[in-house]
């Protein structure tokens, strides 16, 4: 769920705070994926890294991030693909 970036001065628990909490959770999830891949001796692609940053910022959902990664993988796995 995306939250608004509006913040009223002097208020606690605002949508701005929620946005930063959501962003921190998304960043932690992305770093967890990178850590898991690194443990397997793998690295993320530049395209994934770009999408991951869009996910952290809130401009991609988790489902969209996964779908885009799957599309890239399928293209690479196609016969004749480089």
Coordinates of C-alpha atoms in Angstrom, one line a residue:
X1 CA 0.0 0.0 0.0
X2 CA 1.4 3.4 -1.0
X3 CA 1.1 6.2 1.5
X4 CA 1.0 9.9 0.9
X5 CA 4.1 12.0 1.5
X6 CA 2.3 14.8 3.3
X7 CA 3.4 15.6 6.8
X8 CA 1.9 18.0 9.2
X9 CA 4.5 19.6 11.4
X10 CA 4.4 18.5 15.0
X11 CA 2.3 15.4 14.4
X12 CA 3.4 11.9 15.3
X13 CA 2.5 8.7 13.4
X14 CA 1.9 10.5 10.2
X15 CA 1.8 9.1 6.7
X16 CA 5.3 10.5 6.3
X17 CA 6.5 8.3 9.1
X18 CA 4.6 5.4 7.6
X19 CA 6.2 6.0 4.3
X20 CA 9.7 5.9 5.8
X21 CA 8.8 2.7 7.8
X22 CA 7.5 1.1 4.6
X23 CA 10.6 2.2 2.7
X24 CA 12.9 0.8 5.4
X25 CA 11.0 -2.6 5.3
X26 CA 11.3 -2.7 1.5
X27 CA 15.0 -1.8 1.7
X28 CA 15.5 -4.7 4.2
X29 CA 13.7 -7.1 1.9
X30 CA 15.8 -6.1 -1.0
X31 CA 19.0 -6.5 1.0
X32 CA 17.8 -9.9 2.2
X33 CA 17.4 -11.0 -1.4
X34 CA 20.9 -9.8 -2.3
X35 CA 22.4 -11.5 0.8
X36 CA 20.7 -14.8 -0.1
X37 CA 21.9 -14.6 -3.6
X38 CA 25.5 -13.7 -2.5
X39 CA 25.4 -16.7 -0.2
X40 CA 24.8 -18.8 -3.3
X41 CA 27.6 -17.1 -5.2
X42 CA 25.2 -15.1 -7.3
X43 CA 24.9 -11.4 -8.0
X44 CA 21.9 -9.3 -9.1
X45 CA 21.8 -7.7 -12.5
X46 CA 21.8 -4.0 -13.2
X47 CA 18.2 -4.3 -14.4
X48 CA 17.2 -6.0 -11.1
X49 CA 19.1 -3.4 -9.1
X50 CA 17.2 -0.6 -10.9
X51 CA 13.9 -2.3 -10.3
X52 CA 14.7 -3.0 -6.7
X53 CA 15.4 0.7 -6.2
X54 CA 12.0 1.5 -7.8
X55 CA 10.4 -1.0 -5.4
X56 CA 12.2 0.6 -2.4
X57 CA 10.9 4.0 -3.4
X58 CA 7.4 2.7 -3.8
X59 CA 7.0 3.1 -7.6
X60 CA 6.9 -0.7 -8.1
X61 CA 5.0 -3.2 -6.0
X62 CA 6.5 -6.5 -4.8
X63 CA 4.4 -8.4 -7.3
X64 CA 5.7 -6.1 -10.1
X65 CA 9.3 -6.5 -9.0
X66 CA 9.0 -10.3 -9.1
X67 CA 7.1 -10.3 -12.4
X68 CA 9.8 -8.1 -14.1
X69 CA 12.6 -10.4 -12.7
X70 CA 10.7 -13.5 -14.0
X71 CA 10.3 -11.9 -17.4
X72 CA 14.0 -11.2 -17.7
X73 CA 14.8 -14.7 -16.6
X74 CA 12.4 -16.2 -19.1
X75 CA 14.0 -14.1 -21.9
X76 CA 17.5 -15.3 -21.0
X77 CA 16.4 -18.9 -20.8
X78 CA 14.8 -18.9 -24.3
X79 CA 16.7 -20.9 -26.9
X80 CA 19.0 -18.6 -28.8
X81 CA 18.9 -15.9 -26.2
X82 CA 22.3 -14.5 -25.1

